[in-house]
Amino acid sequence: MTYNQINKNTFEMVKDAMNAIINTNNTNFIKSLDEIDIYNDQKFLEIVQEIKYKEHYGLSLKFTLKLCNYYLNNQKEWKRLLKYYE
């Protein structure tokens, strides 16, 4: 995956989620994301409450957090993506 493979709307959702992850100090939780039972974890709930974009449905939120997992583990890609869209 490279930074130019997501559109502006997806970027905005990921950026919002990344901010929520950082603001709630849950970076390591998402970096080591295990999709099994994530929805019952308090850390997940903290992130969701911090996310400003409220139009997510289950699948879009899962997809967004998976992208956050990728970019947290591939910081160079995230920095390129930020530069590309900002």
Short mmCIF file of C-alpha atoms in Angstrom, two decimals:
data_model
loop_
_atom_site.label_atom_id
_atom_site.label_comp_id
_atom_site.label_asym_id
_atom_site.label_seq_id
_atom_site.Cartn_x
_atom_site.Cartn_y
_atom_site.Cartn_z
CA MET A 1 0.00 0.00 0.00
CA THR A 2 1.28 3.46 -0.77
CA TYR A 3 0.09 6.90 0.21
CA ASN A 4 -1.49 7.71 -3.13
CA GLN A 5 -3.82 4.71 -3.01
CA ILE A 6 -6.38 6.31 -0.70
CA ASN A 7 -8.61 9.23 -1.57
CA LYS A 8 -8.94 12.52 0.31
CA ASN A 9 -12.06 11.44 2.22
CA THR A 10 -10.38 8.26 3.44
CA PHE A 11 -7.31 10.28 4.39
CA GLU A 12 -9.46 12.62 6.50
CA MET A 13 -11.06 9.67 8.31
CA VAL A 14 -7.66 8.09 8.97
CA LYS A 15 -6.17 11.39 10.13
CA ASP A 16 -9.07 11.91 12.53
CA ALA A 17 -8.67 8.38 13.89
CA MET A 18 -4.88 8.81 14.19
CA ASN A 19 -5.45 11.97 16.24
CA ALA A 20 -7.93 10.11 18.46
CA ILE A 21 -5.48 7.24 18.92
CA ILE A 22 -2.68 9.62 19.89
CA ASN A 23 -4.90 11.78 22.12
CA THR A 24 -6.05 8.72 24.08
CA ASN A 25 -2.53 7.27 24.33
CA ASN A 26 -3.58 4.10 22.52
CA THR A 27 -0.88 4.01 19.86
CA ASN A 28 0.57 0.68 20.99
CA PHE A 29 -2.91 -0.84 21.17
CA ILE A 30 -3.56 -0.03 17.50
CA LYS A 31 0.00 -0.85 16.38
CA SER A 32 -0.50 -4.38 17.68
CA LEU A 33 -4.12 -4.53 16.57
CA ASP A 34 -5.69 -7.94 16.99
CA GLU A 35 -9.15 -7.80 15.49
CA ILE A 36 -10.44 -10.51 17.78
CA ASP A 37 -12.68 -8.94 20.40
CA ILE A 38 -11.46 -5.37 19.76
CA TYR A 39 -15.00 -4.03 20.18
CA ASN A 40 -15.15 -5.09 23.83
CA ASP A 41 -11.86 -3.43 24.78
CA GLN A 42 -11.96 -0.20 26.81
CA LYS A 43 -9.16 1.24 24.67
CA PHE A 44 -11.29 0.82 21.56
CA LEU A 45 -14.15 2.66 23.26
CA GLU A 46 -11.81 5.51 24.28
CA ILE A 47 -10.70 5.92 20.67
CA VAL A 48 -14.25 5.84 19.30
CA GLN A 49 -15.37 8.52 21.76
CA GLU A 50 -12.47 10.75 20.67
CA ILE A 51 -13.08 10.35 16.92
CA LYS A 52 -14.77 13.45 15.56
CA TYR A 53 -16.11 11.84 12.36
CA LYS A 54 -19.44 10.37 13.45
CA GLU A 55 -20.61 8.84 10.15
CA HIS A 56 -18.72 5.56 10.62
CA TYR A 57 -20.53 2.27 10.48
CA GLY A 58 -18.92 -0.95 11.70
CA LEU A 59 -17.03 -1.83 8.56
CA SER A 60 -15.75 1.68 7.81
CA LEU A 61 -14.45 2.05 11.36
CA LYS A 62 -12.73 -1.32 11.19
CA PHE A 63 -11.18 -0.40 7.83
CA THR A 64 -10.05 2.99 9.16
CA LEU A 65 -8.43 1.45 12.24
CA LYS A 66 -6.72 -1.16 10.07
CA LEU A 67 -5.25 1.67 7.97
CA CYS A 68 -4.13 3.37 11.18
CA ASN A 69 -2.46 0.12 12.19
CA TYR A 70 -0.62 0.09 8.87
CA TYR A 71 0.49 3.72 9.06
CA LEU A 72 1.54 3.51 12.72
CA ASN A 73 3.77 0.62 11.73
CA ASN A 74 4.98 2.40 8.57
CA GLN A 75 5.70 5.94 9.69
CA LYS A 76 7.47 6.93 6.46
CA GLU A 77 4.31 6.16 4.51
CA TRP A 78 2.23 8.19 6.97
CA LYS A 79 4.55 11.18 6.69
CA ARG A 80 4.39 11.00 2.89
CA LEU A 81 0.62 10.80 3.04
CA LEU A 82 0.43 13.84 5.33
CA LYS A 83 2.68 15.78 2.98
CA TYR A 84 0.68 14.67 -0.06
CA TYR A 85 -2.68 15.85 1.30
CA GLU A 86 -1.62 18.83 3.39
#
